[in-house]
Coordinates of C-alpha atoms in Angstrom, one line a residue:
M127 CA 17.3 -14.8 -1.2
L128 CA 17.3 -12.4 2.0
R129 CA 14.6 -13.3 4.7
R130 CA 13.3 -9.8 5.4
V131 CA 10.6 -8.9 8.0
V132 CA 8.4 -5.6 9.2
V133 CA 7.2 -5.5 12.6
T134 CA 4.6 -3.3 14.2
L135 CA 5.6 -2.3 17.7
L136 CA 2.8 -1.5 19.5
V137 CA 3.9 1.7 20.8
P138 CA 1.9 3.8 23.6
V139 CA -0.7 6.2 22.4
P140 CA -1.3 9.0 25.0
W141 CA -3.4 11.3 23.3
S142 CA -7.0 10.5 20.9
P143 CA -9.0 13.0 19.0
P144 CA -11.9 14.9 21.1
G145 CA -14.8 12.4 21.2
V146 CA -12.4 9.3 20.1
E147 CA -12.0 6.5 23.0
L148 CA -8.4 6.3 23.8
S149 CA -8.2 2.1 23.4
A150 CA -10.0 2.7 20.1
W151 CA -8.1 5.2 18.4
R152 CA -4.8 2.8 19.2
A153 CA -6.4 -0.3 18.3
A154 CA -7.3 1.6 14.6
L155 CA -3.7 3.1 14.3
A156 CA -2.2 -0.1 14.8
E157 CA -4.6 -2.3 12.5
D158 CA -4.1 0.3 9.9
V159 CA 0.0 -0.2 10.1
V160 CA -0.6 -3.9 10.0
D161 CA -2.7 -3.6 7.4
L162 CA 0.2 -2.1 5.0
L163 CA 2.5 -4.4 6.3
A164 CA 0.5 -7.2 5.4
R165 CA 0.3 -6.2 1.8
L166 CA 3.8 -5.8 1.1
S167 CA 5.8 -8.0 -1.2
A168 CA 9.2 -7.9 -0.4
A169 CA 9.2 -8.5 3.6
D170 CA 6.7 -10.7 6.0
A171 CA 4.8 -8.5 8.3
A172 CA 4.9 -9.3 12.1
I173 CA 3.4 -7.7 15.5
A174 CA 5.6 -6.8 18.1
A175 CA 3.7 -6.7 21.5
A176 CA 4.8 -5.7 25.3
P177 CA 3.0 -7.3 28.4
G178 CA -0.5 -5.9 28.7
D179 CA -1.0 -5.7 24.6
R180 CA -0.9 -9.4 23.4
Q181 CA -4.8 -8.9 23.1
L182 CA -4.4 -6.2 21.0
A183 CA -2.2 -7.7 18.9
E184 CA -4.1 -10.9 18.6
E185 CA -7.1 -8.8 17.4
I186 CA -5.6 -6.9 15.0
A187 CA -3.5 -9.8 13.6
W188 CA -3.6 -11.4 10.3
P189 CA -4.3 -15.4 9.8
G190 CA -0.9 -16.6 10.4
M191 CA 0.9 -13.8 11.3
K192 CA 4.0 -13.5 13.7
I193 CA 3.6 -12.1 17.2
Y194 CA 6.8 -11.8 19.1
D195 CA 6.4 -11.1 22.7
V196 CA 9.0 -8.1 24.1
P197 CA 9.0 -7.1 27.7
A198 CA 9.2 -3.7 26.4
P199 CA 7.9 -1.5 23.8
T200 CA 11.5 -1.1 22.7
V201 CA 13.7 -2.0 19.4
L202 CA 16.3 -4.3 20.6
P203 CA 13.7 -7.4 21.8
V204 CA 11.7 -6.7 18.6
L205 CA 15.3 -7.6 16.6
A206 CA 16.3 -9.8 18.7
A207 CA 13.3 -12.3 18.2
A208 CA 13.5 -11.5 14.1
A209 CA 16.7 -12.5 14.2
A210 CA 15.5 -16.0 16.4
D211 CA 13.1 -16.7 13.6
G212 CA 15.6 -16.5 11.1
Y213 CA 15.4 -13.1 9.5
D214 CA 18.2 -11.6 7.8
Q215 CA 17.3 -8.0 7.9
A216 CA 14.6 -6.4 9.9
A217 CA 12.3 -3.1 10.3
V218 CA 10.5 -2.0 13.4
I219 CA 7.8 0.4 12.8
A220 CA 5.7 2.5 15.4
A221 CA 1.9 1.7 15.2
D222 CA 0.9 5.2 15.1
A223 CA 1.3 6.0 11.4
P224 CA -1.6 4.5 10.2
D225 CA -1.3 6.2 6.8
V226 CA 2.5 5.7 6.1
P227 CA 3.6 5.0 2.4
G228 CA 4.6 1.4 1.6
M229 CA 7.5 2.9 -0.3
T230 CA 8.8 4.8 2.7
L231 CA 9.0 1.9 4.2
G232 CA 10.8 0.3 1.3
K233 CA 13.5 2.9 1.6
L234 CA 14.1 2.2 5.1
L235 CA 15.2 -1.5 4.4
Q236 CA 17.1 -0.5 1.3
P237 CA 20.0 0.8 2.8
L238 CA 20.7 -2.3 4.3
D239 CA 22.7 -3.9 1.5
S240 CA 25.7 -1.6 2.8
R241 CA 24.8 0.0 5.7
P242 CA 24.1 -2.2 9.1
V243 CA 21.0 0.4 10.5
A244 CA 19.0 2.6 8.8
V245 CA 16.3 5.1 10.8
A246 CA 13.6 7.1 9.3
S247 CA 12.3 10.0 11.9
G248 CA 9.0 10.4 12.9
G249 CA 8.0 14.3 11.8
P250 CA 7.8 17.2 13.6
G251 CA 6.4 15.5 16.8
G252 CA 10.0 14.0 17.2
G253 CA 10.9 10.4 17.9
L254 CA 11.5 7.8 15.0
L255 CA 9.2 5.9 12.5
G256 CA 11.1 2.8 12.5
V257 CA 14.5 1.6 12.8
A258 CA 15.6 -1.2 10.3
T259 CA 18.7 -3.8 11.2
T260 CA 21.0 -6.1 10.0
L261 CA 20.7 -9.6 11.6
P262 CA 21.8 -10.3 14.4
A263 CA 21.8 -6.4 15.3
P264 CA 25.1 -4.9 15.7
D265 CA 26.4 -5.3 19.4
W266 CA 27.0 -1.4 19.4
L267 CA 23.3 -0.8 18.9
A268 CA 22.0 0.4 22.2
D269 CA 18.2 0.1 22.8
H270 CA 15.9 2.9 22.2
D271 CA 11.9 3.4 22.3
L272 CA 10.4 5.2 19.0
D273 CA 9.0 7.8 21.1
T274 CA 12.4 9.4 22.2
A275 CA 15.0 8.0 19.9
T276 CA 16.4 10.3 17.8
P277 CA 19.2 9.3 14.5
Q278 CA 22.1 11.3 16.8
R279 CA 21.2 9.2 19.5
L280 CA 21.3 5.8 17.8
R281 CA 24.7 7.2 16.5
R282 CA 26.3 8.0 19.3
T283 CA 27.3 4.4 20.0
A284 CA 28.1 3.7 16.5
P285 CA 31.9 3.0 15.4
A286 CA 31.2 5.9 12.1
P287 CA 28.4 8.4 11.8
G288 CA 27.7 6.8 8.8
D289 CA 26.8 3.0 9.8
V290 CA 23.1 4.6 10.7
T291 CA 21.6 6.2 7.9
S292 CA 18.7 8.3 7.8
T293 CA 15.7 7.1 5.2
A294 CA 12.5 9.5 4.2
P295 CA 10.8 10.4 7.4
W296 CA 7.4 10.2 7.8
R297 CA 5.0 11.7 10.9
R298 CA 3.5 9.5 13.7
L299 CA 0.1 10.9 14.5
R300 CA 1.4 11.7 18.3
G301 CA -1.2 15.1 18.6
P302 CA -3.4 17.5 17.1
A303 CA -0.9 19.6 15.5
E304 CA -0.4 15.5 13.1
L305 CA -4.0 15.0 13.0
A306 CA -4.5 17.8 11.2
T307 CA -1.8 16.6 8.6
L308 CA -3.9 13.9 7.4
D309 CA -4.9 14.0 3.7
L310 CA -8.7 12.1 3.6
A311 CA -8.1 12.1 -0.2
L312 CA -5.5 9.6 0.2
E313 CA -6.7 5.5 0.2
G314 CA -6.1 3.5 3.0
W315 CA -5.9 3.7 6.5
E316 CA -9.4 2.3 6.6
N317 CA -9.7 2.1 10.3
T318 CA -8.3 5.6 11.3
R319 CA -10.9 7.1 8.8
A320 CA -13.6 5.4 10.2
L321 CA -13.3 6.8 13.7
L322 CA -12.9 10.2 12.2
G323 CA -15.9 9.9 10.6
G324 CA -14.4 10.7 7.0

């Protein structure tokens, strides 16, 4: 049976809504993503923390949840840590998409049965929501952060464009425009909702 892990990568969050302290906002976004991953049935959940983020990771981790210390908030160190942990497949997810549906994450892992890499775009704000690969990650996969990467950039180093498949996108909360798209009627993302007064 394949061992899968979905890892929340604590990405930089440069913006918060008016009146909301930035560190509290970042923590709420990340905690909501972690809470979602912890409930996934088809994969384990973990957190990846760059230097300076270990305390936040410990605060939002569920009991027994693995925390990977990585040198920078980029994809390859997280994939390497998951491979060293014995996983066969891994997905790295940005920690600023608190209302991402579990189905979207499932669709990111699904193509790995026939493709080595799958990516999900991060919506109108750019970047990627996540990257998933078979493990160990392909040698040709260049390291990227989730803020500036695109499916096209990942395909540049692939032997064939079809080696990197795109799955359903989901927008990250990277500014006021994305914040306006939150649907308060949807369940979940309790920590982010609480900060917004919803």
